[in-house]
mmCIF file of C-alpha atoms and ligand atoms in Angstrom:
data_model
loop_
_atom_site.group_PDB
_atom_site.id
_atom_site.type_symbol
_atom_site.label_atom_id
_atom_site.label_comp_id
_atom_site.label_asym_id
_atom_site.label_seq_id
_atom_site.Cartn_x
_atom_site.Cartn_y
_atom_site.Cartn_z
ATOM 1 C CA MET E 349 20.249 63.818 249.860
ATOM 2 C CA ASN E 350 23.012 61.196 250.226
ATOM 3 C CA ILE E 351 24.981 61.385 253.456
ATOM 4 C CA LEU E 352 28.458 59.905 253.876
ATOM 5 C CA VAL E 353 29.053 58.740 257.442
ATOM 6 C CA ILE E 354 32.676 58.423 258.558
ATOM 7 C CA ASN E 355 34.018 56.742 261.699
ATOM 8 C CA CYS E 356 37.800 56.934 261.971
ATOM 9 C CA GLY E 357 39.923 54.893 264.348
ATOM 10 C CA SER E 358 43.695 55.124 264.664
ATOM 11 C CA SER E 359 44.310 52.611 261.865
ATOM 12 C CA SER E 360 40.793 52.047 260.561
ATOM 13 C CA LEU E 361 38.016 53.905 258.778
ATOM 14 C CA LYS E 362 34.409 52.726 258.628
ATOM 15 C CA TYR E 363 32.033 54.363 256.203
ATOM 16 C CA GLN E 364 28.452 54.213 255.010
ATOM 17 C CA LEU E 365 26.730 56.093 252.241
ATOM 18 C CA ILE E 366 23.094 56.530 253.241
ATOM 19 C CA ASP E 367 20.232 57.795 251.116
ATOM 20 C CA ALA E 368 18.434 60.073 253.565
ATOM 21 C CA LYS E 369 15.185 59.862 251.574
ATOM 22 C CA ASP E 370 14.451 56.286 252.545
ATOM 23 C CA GLU E 371 17.320 55.692 255.017
ATOM 24 C CA SER E 372 18.718 52.917 252.819
ATOM 25 C CA VAL E 373 22.421 52.049 252.805
ATOM 26 C CA LEU E 374 23.815 52.547 249.288
ATOM 27 C CA ALA E 375 27.349 51.423 250.126
ATOM 28 C CA LYS E 376 29.469 50.669 253.144
ATOM 29 C CA GLY E 377 32.918 49.493 253.966
ATOM 30 C CA LEU E 378 35.860 49.195 256.249
ATOM 31 C CA VAL E 379 39.441 50.275 255.720
ATOM 32 C CA GLU E 380 41.905 48.387 257.884
ATOM 33 C CA ARG E 381 45.593 48.746 258.693
ATOM 34 C CA ILE E 382 45.965 52.390 257.635
ATOM 35 C CA GLY E 383 49.641 53.284 258.021
ATOM 36 C CA ILE E 384 50.543 49.616 258.566
ATOM 37 C CA GLU E 385 51.689 47.049 256.042
ATOM 38 C CA GLY E 386 48.804 45.179 254.424
ATOM 39 C CA SER E 387 46.226 47.989 254.316
ATOM 40 C CA ARG E 388 43.000 47.134 252.531
ATOM 41 C CA ILE E 389 39.401 48.178 251.941
ATOM 42 C CA LYS E 390 36.406 45.874 252.115
ATOM 43 C CA HIS E 391 33.807 47.705 250.047
ATOM 44 C CA ASP E 392 30.175 46.660 249.650
ATOM 45 C CA THR E 393 27.737 48.385 247.352
ATOM 46 C CA THR E 394 24.170 47.223 247.994
ATOM 47 C CA GLY E 395 23.177 44.682 245.348
ATOM 48 C CA LYS E 396 26.721 44.177 244.087
ATOM 49 C CA GLU E 397 29.523 41.796 244.988
ATOM 50 C CA ARG E 398 32.010 42.736 247.713
ATOM 51 C CA VAL E 399 35.261 44.228 246.437
ATOM 52 C CA ILE E 400 38.548 44.022 248.339
ATOM 53 C CA ILE E 401 41.090 46.676 247.473
ATOM 54 C CA GLU E 402 44.622 46.014 248.684
ATOM 55 C CA GLU E 403 46.820 49.056 248.318
ATOM 56 C CA VAL E 404 49.356 50.971 250.382
ATOM 57 C CA MET E 405 47.541 53.573 252.496
ATOM 58 C CA ASN E 406 49.986 55.555 254.522
ATOM 59 C CA ASP E 407 47.444 57.907 256.049
ATOM 60 C CA HIS E 408 43.724 58.598 256.429
ATOM 61 C CA LYS E 409 43.719 60.969 253.470
ATOM 62 C CA ARG E 410 44.926 58.264 251.087
ATOM 63 C CA ALA E 411 42.411 55.838 252.602
ATOM 64 C CA LEU E 412 39.594 58.303 252.072
ATOM 65 C CA GLU E 413 40.704 59.012 248.491
ATOM 66 C CA LEU E 414 40.380 55.296 247.740
ATOM 67 C CA VAL E 415 37.039 55.069 249.568
ATOM 68 C CA LEU E 416 35.636 57.938 247.512
ATOM 69 C CA SER E 417 36.887 56.446 244.270
ATOM 70 C CA SER E 418 35.273 53.111 245.248
ATOM 71 C CA ILE E 419 31.973 54.832 245.971
ATOM 72 C CA ILE E 420 31.924 56.436 242.500
ATOM 73 C CA ASN E 421 33.534 53.522 240.645
ATOM 74 C CA GLU E 422 31.626 52.748 237.431
ATOM 75 C CA GLU E 423 31.668 49.011 238.009
ATOM 76 C CA TYR E 424 31.277 48.506 241.753
ATOM 77 C CA GLY E 425 30.368 51.987 243.016
ATOM 78 C CA ALA E 426 27.010 53.304 244.248
ATOM 79 C CA ILE E 427 26.820 56.796 242.726
ATOM 80 C CA LYS E 428 28.113 58.487 239.580
ATOM 81 C CA SER E 429 29.969 61.442 241.042
ATOM 82 C CA MET E 430 30.929 63.147 244.283
ATOM 83 C CA ASP E 431 28.277 65.795 243.545
ATOM 84 C CA GLU E 432 25.745 63.241 244.733
ATOM 85 C CA ILE E 433 27.130 63.437 248.296
ATOM 86 C CA GLY E 434 25.203 66.211 250.055
ATOM 87 C CA ALA E 435 26.925 66.180 253.452
ATOM 88 C CA VAL E 436 29.379 64.205 255.583
ATOM 89 C CA GLY E 437 28.699 63.131 259.174
ATOM 90 C CA HIS E 438 31.680 62.332 261.397
ATOM 91 C CA ARG E 439 31.575 60.294 264.560
ATOM 92 C CA VAL E 440 33.628 62.140 267.169
ATOM 93 C CA VAL E 441 34.176 60.380 270.476
ATOM 94 C CA HIS E 442 34.660 63.255 272.906
ATOM 95 C CA GLY E 443 32.977 66.644 272.870
ATOM 96 C CA GLY E 444 33.710 67.457 276.531
ATOM 97 C CA GLU E 445 31.241 69.895 278.084
ATOM 98 C CA LYS E 446 31.273 72.057 274.990
ATOM 99 C CA PHE E 447 28.911 69.980 272.836
ATOM 100 C CA SER E 448 25.499 68.794 273.964
ATOM 101 C CA GLU E 449 24.369 68.407 270.346
ATOM 102 C CA SER E 450 25.759 67.647 266.926
ATOM 103 C CA VAL E 451 27.220 70.671 265.107
ATOM 104 C CA ILE E 452 28.296 71.839 261.676
ATOM 105 C CA ILE E 453 32.088 71.701 261.642
ATOM 106 C CA ASP E 454 33.862 75.042 261.322
ATOM 107 C CA GLU E 455 37.185 76.296 262.608
ATOM 108 C CA GLU E 456 35.879 77.010 266.089
ATOM 109 C CA VAL E 457 34.446 73.488 266.335
ATOM 110 C CA MET E 458 37.754 71.997 265.151
ATOM 111 C CA ASN E 459 39.574 73.911 267.889
ATOM 112 C CA ALA E 460 37.113 72.652 270.496
ATOM 113 C CA ILE E 461 37.523 69.031 269.334
ATOM 114 C CA GLU E 462 41.287 69.491 269.549
ATOM 115 C CA ASP E 463 40.862 70.894 273.028
ATOM 116 C CA CYS E 464 39.241 67.563 274.035
ATOM 117 C CA ILE E 465 42.241 65.479 272.928
ATOM 118 C CA GLU E 466 43.528 65.253 276.494
ATOM 119 C CA LEU E 467 40.178 63.717 277.526
ATOM 120 C CA ALA E 468 40.241 61.122 274.712
ATOM 121 C CA PRO E 469 43.879 60.788 273.620
ATOM 122 C CA LEU E 470 43.282 57.566 271.696
ATOM 123 C CA HIS E 471 40.060 58.551 269.953
ATOM 124 C CA ASN E 472 39.852 62.249 269.133
ATOM 125 C CA PRO E 473 43.128 62.434 267.117
ATOM 126 C CA PRO E 474 42.001 59.879 264.478
ATOM 127 C CA ASN E 475 38.566 61.537 264.376
ATOM 128 C CA ILE E 476 40.329 64.831 263.620
ATOM 129 C CA MET E 477 42.450 63.154 260.915
ATOM 130 C CA GLY E 478 39.251 61.928 259.245
ATOM 131 C CA ILE E 479 37.707 65.394 259.290
ATOM 132 C CA GLN E 480 40.865 66.988 257.896
ATOM 133 C CA ALA E 481 41.104 64.410 255.105
ATOM 134 C CA CYS E 482 37.471 65.080 254.125
ATOM 135 C CA LYS E 483 38.017 68.827 254.218
ATOM 136 C CA GLU E 484 40.889 68.495 251.786
ATOM 137 C CA LEU E 485 39.123 66.106 249.438
ATOM 138 C CA MET E 486 35.603 67.589 249.648
ATOM 139 C CA PRO E 487 36.151 71.255 250.555
ATOM 140 C CA ASN E 488 32.659 72.424 249.610
ATOM 141 C CA ILE E 489 30.558 69.735 251.249
ATOM 142 C CA PRO E 490 29.087 70.576 254.682
ATOM 143 C CA MET E 491 30.381 68.404 257.499
ATOM 144 C CA VAL E 492 28.804 67.608 260.831
ATOM 145 C CA ALA E 493 30.367 66.269 264.052
ATOM 146 C CA VAL E 494 28.235 63.828 266.045
ATOM 147 C CA PHE E 495 29.660 63.250 269.521
ATOM 148 C CA ASP E 496 29.506 60.050 271.585
ATOM 149 C CA THR E 497 29.338 62.170 274.721
ATOM 150 C CA ALA E 498 26.698 64.709 273.599
ATOM 151 C CA PHE E 499 23.562 62.751 274.577
ATOM 152 C CA HIS E 500 24.824 62.511 278.169
ATOM 153 C CA GLN E 501 25.271 66.250 278.619
ATOM 154 C CA THR E 502 21.787 66.374 280.187
ATOM 155 C CA ILE E 503 22.994 64.277 283.169
ATOM 156 C CA PRO E 504 22.456 66.369 286.322
ATOM 157 C CA LYS E 505 25.384 67.485 288.415
ATOM 158 C CA GLU E 506 24.670 65.075 291.279
ATOM 159 C CA ASN E 507 25.222 62.232 288.812
ATOM 160 C CA TYR E 508 28.281 63.588 287.036
ATOM 161 C CA ILE E 509 30.456 65.045 289.794
ATOM 162 C CA TYR E 510 32.847 62.544 291.385
ATOM 163 C CA PRO E 511 33.405 62.610 295.135
ATOM 164 C CA LEU E 512 36.950 63.963 294.687
ATOM 165 C CA PRO E 513 38.265 67.421 295.571
ATOM 166 C CA TYR E 514 35.964 69.710 293.570
ATOM 167 C CA GLU E 515 38.926 71.620 292.143
ATOM 168 C CA TYR E 516 39.796 68.601 289.950
ATOM 169 C CA TYR E 517 36.544 69.150 288.111
ATOM 170 C CA GLU E 518 37.326 72.837 287.693
ATOM 171 C CA LYS E 519 41.014 72.453 286.856
ATOM 172 C CA TYR E 520 41.080 69.215 284.882
ATOM 173 C CA ARG E 521 37.458 68.702 283.791
ATOM 174 C CA ILE E 522 37.270 65.393 285.694
ATOM 175 C CA ARG E 523 33.593 64.376 285.696
ATOM 176 C CA ARG E 524 31.315 61.702 284.273
ATOM 177 C CA TYR E 525 30.927 62.215 280.520
ATOM 178 C CA GLY E 526 29.467 58.889 279.426
ATOM 179 C CA PHE E 527 29.891 57.266 275.996
ATOM 180 C CA HIS E 528 27.872 55.258 273.425
ATOM 181 C CA GLY E 529 25.573 58.316 273.441
ATOM 182 C CA THR E 530 24.573 58.031 269.793
ATOM 183 C CA SER E 531 23.531 54.419 270.356
ATOM 184 C CA HIS E 532 21.580 55.102 273.576
ATOM 185 C CA LYS E 533 19.798 58.004 271.862
ATOM 186 C CA TYR E 534 18.935 55.955 268.783
ATOM 187 C CA VAL E 535 17.599 52.879 270.594
ATOM 188 C CA SER E 536 15.600 54.872 273.169
ATOM 189 C CA GLN E 537 13.907 56.829 270.364
ATOM 190 C CA ARG E 538 13.255 53.624 268.391
ATOM 191 C CA ALA E 539 11.793 52.010 271.515
ATOM 192 C CA ALA E 540 9.363 54.926 271.934
ATOM 193 C CA ASP E 541 8.434 54.716 268.228
ATOM 194 C CA ILE E 542 7.819 50.953 268.459
ATOM 195 C CA LEU E 543 5.652 51.496 271.547
ATOM 196 C CA GLY E 544 3.794 54.276 269.710
ATOM 197 C CA LYS E 545 4.428 56.665 272.612
ATOM 198 C CA ASP E 546 5.990 60.097 272.976
ATOM 199 C CA ILE E 547 9.492 59.587 274.417
ATOM 200 C CA LYS E 548 8.807 62.554 276.721
ATOM 201 C CA ASP E 549 6.344 60.339 278.622
ATOM 202 C CA LEU E 550 8.678 57.361 279.074
ATOM 203 C CA ASN E 551 11.320 56.146 281.510
ATOM 204 C CA ILE E 552 13.670 53.843 279.597
ATOM 205 C CA VAL E 553 16.781 51.927 280.611
ATOM 206 C CA THR E 554 18.987 51.197 277.599
ATOM 207 C CA CYS E 555 21.647 48.464 277.826
ATOM 208 C CA HIS E 556 24.328 48.669 275.135
ATOM 209 C CA LEU E 557 26.119 45.358 275.663
ATOM 210 C CA GLY E 558 29.058 44.470 273.431
ATOM 211 C CA ASN E 559 32.804 44.442 273.729
ATOM 212 C CA GLY E 560 32.359 47.796 275.390
ATOM 213 C CA SER E 561 29.175 48.024 277.449
ATOM 214 C CA SER E 562 27.143 50.719 279.152
ATOM 215 C CA VAL E 563 23.695 51.223 280.656
ATOM 216 C CA THR E 564 21.813 54.541 280.516
ATOM 217 C CA ALA E 565 18.769 55.903 282.315
ATOM 218 C CA VAL E 566 16.723 57.850 279.746
ATOM 219 C CA GLN E 567 13.979 59.919 281.352
ATOM 220 C CA GLY E 568 11.637 61.785 279.013
ATOM 221 C CA GLY E 569 14.132 61.338 276.161
ATOM 222 C CA LYS E 570 17.073 62.710 278.158
ATOM 223 C CA SER E 571 20.029 60.822 279.589
ATOM 224 C CA ILE E 572 20.008 61.365 283.362
ATOM 225 C CA ASP E 573 22.691 58.836 284.280
ATOM 226 C CA THR E 574 25.017 56.403 282.559
ATOM 227 C CA SER E 575 27.481 53.763 283.695
ATOM 228 C CA MET E 576 30.585 54.876 281.767
ATOM 229 C CA GLY E 577 32.315 57.839 283.305
ATOM 230 C CA PHE E 578 35.324 60.067 282.791
ATOM 231 C CA THR E 579 36.536 57.337 280.448
ATOM 232 C CA PRO E 580 34.884 54.238 278.949
ATOM 233 C CA LEU E 581 36.565 52.125 281.666
ATOM 234 C CA GLU E 582 33.948 52.739 284.363
ATOM 235 C CA GLY E 583 30.740 50.815 284.947
ATOM 236 C CA LEU E 584 29.916 47.378 283.603
ATOM 237 C CA VAL E 585 32.261 44.439 283.290
ATOM 238 C CA MET E 586 33.292 44.417 279.604
ATOM 239 C CA GLY E 587 35.143 42.181 277.144
ATOM 240 C CA THR E 588 38.561 43.226 278.419
ATOM 241 C CA ARG E 589 37.786 46.243 280.647
ATOM 242 C CA SER E 590 37.262 45.882 284.380
ATOM 243 C CA GLY E 591 34.478 48.420 284.864
ATOM 244 C CA ASP E 592 33.950 49.469 288.509
ATOM 245 C CA ILE E 593 36.555 48.263 290.983
ATOM 246 C CA ASP E 594 37.761 49.528 294.342
ATOM 247 C CA PRO E 595 40.322 52.218 293.330
ATOM 248 C CA ALA E 596 42.605 51.074 296.149
ATOM 249 C CA ILE E 597 43.270 47.877 294.180
ATOM 250 C CA ILE E 598 45.309 49.902 291.685
ATOM 251 C CA PRO E 599 48.226 50.985 293.934
ATOM 252 C CA PHE E 600 48.028 47.567 295.619
ATOM 253 C CA ILE E 601 48.641 45.581 292.420
ATOM 254 C CA MET E 602 51.229 48.127 291.243
ATOM 255 C CA GLU E 603 53.212 47.384 294.373
ATOM 256 C CA LYS E 604 52.654 43.628 294.432
ATOM 257 C CA GLU E 605 53.409 43.088 290.747
ATOM 258 C CA ASN E 606 56.083 45.792 290.640
ATOM 259 C CA ILE E 607 54.490 47.433 287.602
ATOM 260 C CA ASP E 608 54.193 51.069 286.565
ATOM 261 C CA PHE E 609 51.124 53.066 285.729
ATOM 262 C CA ASP E 610 51.098 52.256 281.983
ATOM 263 C CA GLU E 611 51.170 48.562 282.768
ATOM 264 C CA VAL E 612 48.341 48.721 285.278
ATOM 265 C CA ASN E 613 46.344 50.817 282.831
ATOM 266 C CA ASP E 614 46.901 48.133 280.208
ATOM 267 C CA ILE E 615 45.715 45.443 282.639
ATOM 268 C CA LEU E 616 42.520 47.340 283.491
ATOM 269 C CA ASN E 617 41.703 48.106 279.847
ATOM 270 C CA LYS E 618 42.951 45.075 277.941
ATOM 271 C CA LYS E 619 43.369 42.129 280.299
ATOM 272 C CA SER E 620 40.431 42.394 282.664
ATOM 273 C CA GLY E 621 36.654 42.045 282.217
ATOM 274 C CA VAL E 622 35.297 38.677 281.128
ATOM 275 C CA LEU E 623 38.693 37.879 279.571
ATOM 276 C CA GLY E 624 40.436 38.419 282.904
ATOM 277 C CA ILE E 625 37.897 36.417 284.903
ATOM 278 C CA SER E 626 37.648 33.497 282.484
ATOM 279 C CA GLY E 627 41.304 33.485 281.432
ATOM 280 C CA ILE E 628 40.002 32.242 278.070
ATOM 281 C CA SER E 629 38.328 34.824 275.857
ATOM 282 C CA SER E 630 36.780 38.289 275.682
ATOM 283 C CA ASP E 631 34.271 37.061 273.122
ATOM 284 C CA PHE E 632 30.835 36.348 274.565
ATOM 285 C CA ARG E 633 29.991 33.735 271.960
ATOM 286 C CA ASP E 634 33.109 31.753 272.890
ATOM 287 C CA LEU E 635 32.371 32.133 276.577
ATOM 288 C CA GLU E 636 28.783 30.940 276.208
ATOM 289 C CA ASP E 637 29.918 27.837 274.321
ATOM 290 C CA ILE E 638 32.646 27.043 276.825
ATOM 291 C CA ALA E 639 30.361 27.697 279.810
ATOM 292 C CA ILE E 640 27.720 25.354 278.367
ATOM 293 C CA ALA E 641 30.454 22.733 277.952
ATOM 294 C CA GLY E 642 31.054 22.978 281.706
ATOM 295 C CA ASN E 643 33.881 25.480 282.158
ATOM 296 C CA GLU E 644 33.380 27.054 285.605
ATOM 297 C CA ARG E 645 35.437 30.211 285.044
ATOM 298 C CA ALA E 646 33.637 31.049 281.789
ATOM 299 C CA LYS E 647 30.318 30.607 283.630
ATOM 300 C CA LEU E 648 31.573 32.792 286.474
ATOM 301 C CA ALA E 649 32.604 35.532 284.012
ATOM 302 C CA LEU E 650 29.137 35.568 282.443
ATOM 303 C CA ASP E 651 27.433 35.530 285.872
ATOM 304 C CA ILE E 652 29.530 38.474 287.078
ATOM 305 C CA PHE E 653 28.791 40.327 283.834
ATOM 306 C CA CYS E 654 25.015 39.828 284.273
ATOM 307 C CA HIS E 655 25.085 40.786 287.948
ATOM 308 C CA ARG E 656 26.736 44.115 287.243
ATOM 309 C CA VAL E 657 24.130 44.904 284.566
ATOM 310 C CA ILE E 658 21.361 43.973 287.030
ATOM 311 C CA LYS E 659 22.821 46.348 289.632
ATOM 312 C CA TYR E 660 22.794 49.272 287.227
ATOM 313 C CA ILE E 661 19.302 48.562 285.911
ATOM 314 C CA ALA E 662 17.932 48.409 289.460
ATOM 315 C CA ALA E 663 19.773 51.596 290.432
ATOM 316 C CA TYR E 664 18.348 53.447 287.442
ATOM 317 C CA ALA E 665 14.861 52.093 288.089
ATOM 318 C CA ALA E 666 15.134 53.581 291.589
ATOM 319 C CA GLN E 667 16.387 56.918 290.234
ATOM 320 C CA MET E 668 13.462 57.205 287.812
ATOM 321 C CA CYS E 669 10.909 55.663 290.279
ATOM 322 C CA SER E 670 9.759 53.235 287.576
ATOM 323 C CA ILE E 671 10.731 51.887 284.174
ATOM 324 C CA ASP E 672 8.425 51.639 281.142
ATOM 325 C CA ALA E 673 10.902 49.917 278.846
ATOM 326 C CA LEU E 674 14.164 47.987 279.171
ATOM 327 C CA VAL E 675 16.073 47.951 275.888
ATOM 328 C CA PHE E 676 18.886 45.588 274.860
ATOM 329 C CA THR E 677 21.311 46.513 272.067
ATOM 330 C CA GLY E 678 24.972 45.997 271.004
ATOM 331 C CA GLY E 679 26.477 42.724 269.745
ATOM 332 C CA VAL E 680 25.632 40.866 272.970
ATOM 333 C CA GLY E 681 22.362 42.651 273.789
ATOM 334 C CA GLU E 682 20.993 42.105 270.289
ATOM 335 C CA ASN E 683 22.091 38.513 269.877
ATOM 336 C CA SER E 684 22.482 36.696 273.163
ATOM 337 C CA ASP E 685 19.265 35.237 274.565
ATOM 338 C CA ILE E 686 21.376 33.641 277.310
ATOM 339 C CA ILE E 687 22.707 36.968 278.627
ATOM 340 C CA ARG E 688 19.322 38.697 278.334
ATOM 341 C CA GLU E 689 17.762 35.852 280.282
ATOM 342 C CA GLY E 690 20.566 35.889 282.874
ATOM 343 C CA ILE E 691 19.813 39.555 283.474
ATOM 344 C CA CYS E 692 16.018 39.553 283.383
ATOM 345 C CA GLU E 693 15.469 36.456 285.526
ATOM 346 C CA ASN E 694 16.924 38.391 288.463
ATOM 347 C CA LEU E 695 14.740 41.454 287.918
ATOM 348 C CA VAL E 696 11.281 39.953 288.402
ATOM 349 C CA CYS E 697 11.032 42.053 291.595
ATOM 350 C CA LEU E 698 10.954 45.144 289.335
ATOM 351 C CA ASN E 699 8.159 43.692 287.205
ATOM 352 C CA ILE E 700 10.640 42.835 284.446
ATOM 353 C CA ILE E 701 9.171 39.546 283.241
ATOM 354 C CA MET E 702 10.607 37.919 280.160
ATOM 355 C CA ASP E 703 8.794 35.655 277.713
ATOM 356 C CA HIS E 704 11.324 32.893 277.058
ATOM 357 C CA GLU E 705 9.885 31.999 273.647
ATOM 358 C CA LEU E 706 9.941 35.619 272.436
ATOM 359 C CA ASN E 707 13.487 35.964 273.804
ATOM 360 C CA LYS E 708 14.780 33.488 271.215
ATOM 361 C CA VAL E 709 15.143 36.398 268.786
ATOM 362 C CA ARG E 710 18.490 37.488 267.329
ATOM 363 C CA GLY E 711 19.530 40.781 265.749
ATOM 364 C CA LYS E 712 16.118 42.276 265.044
ATOM 365 C CA GLU E 713 13.604 44.569 266.709
ATOM 366 C CA ALA E 714 11.320 42.655 269.044
ATOM 367 C CA ILE E 715 9.345 42.849 272.268
ATOM 368 C CA ILE E 716 10.419 39.962 274.495
ATOM 369 C CA SER E 717 8.423 40.545 277.709
ATOM 370 C CA LYS E 718 5.274 38.765 278.801
ATOM 371 C CA ASN E 719 2.251 40.865 277.932
ATOM 372 C CA ILE E 720 1.006 41.238 281.505
ATOM 373 C CA GLY E 721 1.384 44.944 282.099
ATOM 374 C CA GLY E 722 4.950 45.000 283.446
ATOM 375 C CA VAL E 723 8.027 46.611 281.979
ATOM 376 C CA THR E 724 8.270 46.185 278.195
ATOM 377 C CA ILE E 725 11.543 44.383 277.455
ATOM 378 C CA MET E 726 12.810 45.056 273.950
ATOM 379 C CA VAL E 727 15.606 44.135 271.560
ATOM 380 C CA VAL E 728 16.528 47.069 269.326
ATOM 381 C CA PRO E 729 19.577 46.675 267.067
ATOM 382 C CA THR E 730 21.593 49.849 267.260
ATOM 383 C CA ASN E 731 22.287 51.900 264.159
ATOM 384 C CA GLU E 732 24.756 54.619 265.018
ATOM 385 C CA GLU E 733 25.449 55.331 261.343
ATOM 386 C CA LEU E 734 21.786 56.040 260.642
ATOM 387 C CA MET E 735 21.579 58.286 263.707
ATOM 388 C CA ILE E 736 24.677 60.184 262.513
ATOM 389 C CA ALA E 737 23.146 60.481 259.020
ATOM 390 C CA LYS E 738 19.866 61.833 260.453
ATOM 391 C CA GLU E 739 21.606 64.444 262.609
ATOM 392 C CA THR E 740 23.831 65.418 259.661
ATOM 393 C CA LEU E 741 20.848 65.794 257.345
ATOM 394 C CA SER E 742 18.933 67.938 259.778
ATOM 395 C CA LEU E 743 21.873 70.317 260.351
ATOM 396 C CA ALA E 744 22.849 70.442 256.662
ATOM 397 C CA ASN E 745 19.261 71.286 255.727
ATOM 398 C CA ASN E 746 19.022 74.085 258.283
ATOM 399 C CA ARG E 747 22.221 75.854 257.338
HETATM 400 P P1 AMP H 110 29.991 44.716 269.678
HETATM 401 O O1 AMP H 110 31.187 45.243 270.422
HETATM 402 O O2 AMP H 110 28.739 45.468 269.966
HETATM 403 O O3 AMP H 110 30.255 44.529 268.201
HETATM 404 O O4 AMP H 110 29.736 43.219 270.251
HETATM 405 C C1 AMP H 110 30.675 42.210 270.094
HETATM 406 C C2 AMP H 110 30.339 41.063 271.037
HETATM 407 O O5 AMP H 110 29.041 40.540 270.702
HETATM 408 C C3 AMP H 110 31.319 39.891 270.943
HETATM 409 O O6 AMP H 110 31.754 39.506 272.253
HETATM 410 C C4 AMP H 110 30.468 38.780 270.340
HETATM 411 O O7 AMP H 110 30.844 37.510 270.794
HETATM 412 C C5 AMP H 110 29.102 39.130 270.847
HETATM 413 N N1 AMP H 110 28.077 38.425 270.083
HETATM 414 C C6 AMP H 110 27.772 38.559 268.774
HETATM 415 N N2 AMP H 110 26.829 37.643 268.420
HETATM 416 C C7 AMP H 110 26.557 36.906 269.531
HETATM 417 C C8 AMP H 110 25.686 35.816 269.820
HETATM 418 N N3 AMP H 110 24.923 35.289 268.882
HETATM 419 N N4 AMP H 110 25.665 35.339 271.088
HETATM 420 C C9 AMP H 110 26.462 35.868 272.038
HETATM 421 N N5 AMP H 110 27.293 36.894 271.821
HETATM 422 C C10 AMP H 110 27.343 37.415 270.590
#
């Protein structure tokens, strides 16, 4: 069965058509600037040349229409007709407490996703637009919602309740939800497969390090704690997000800078993190280059980033008593030997001992620890689309 995976942002739409038989990608692409002047699709069919389609796309439905016609295009498409699409999997950012697993989308599910809009006001609305567009254009094809938050629904209460008046949890659903769940689930399962062990017998710490970053403690295949919280702002230092800070800093800078809540929110989400510290860039590749050239603030930003990751890994090691595997993924985790080294060299006390030669790997699955019986350190490129396709296939087959 071919599965179409859809990931809708407010002005973008990423897609992949995956053949579930052998998990190969038949076609993939990115629509940019939906509803903005200059909208275009970059479409790649495996084995064919990239096509760029520049056309006005006022909404997600028009974008999806053009995506579908590209997928079945005689010249540059991947399949002959829409009948060859067996199911559609949608990435949905927030499933609240309602969804601990992926689900077939029906009216009740749509209502529940809408009910989570207040928890993810920037993300759930475009996800809903994508689902609605698919429903209109492919009314008879089963659709599945795969939630970023679902994997973390196994986190125990002592790790998800904030030390605030308890009524805020009851009234407003304020709690730790965690994000990047599809990625943490995928890489922890891949790590167990590579080790040839049952995930139920393993304690794994997964580090998804990219523009947005989070660390998760995966015990016996279940998330028991994660660094992102009520929103993706908590936890690690990120490209532009602050991660954990003393909450008292917020009213303090509001007063000092004479700014309102929207402005401080913008600072914490878009002007902080390694960008804020370095004053130069949110891009880790840039920062590494500039730090190597001698820039102190870029070096400081990377050091602070690594130290926060170290803190979380050590905390999760303590929570699980021991770690069998430490997994790096995400654009930085998969590609940056410098960051991986900066993290692991400070974790020797936990028996996390890196092999510097093996660490020179980039963007592919590898074991990078010394083979001396300590924690297995691994690089596992994430593949959220494949995970979404697998979950979609399994639900579509069991209907
Ligand atoms: P993501 O958000 O997962 O796509 O990750 C994006 C981040 O990964 C950007 O900050 C990139 O600079 C970073 N990145 C990608 N390749 C490398 C690399 N070879 N070395 C360091 N950082 C990288």
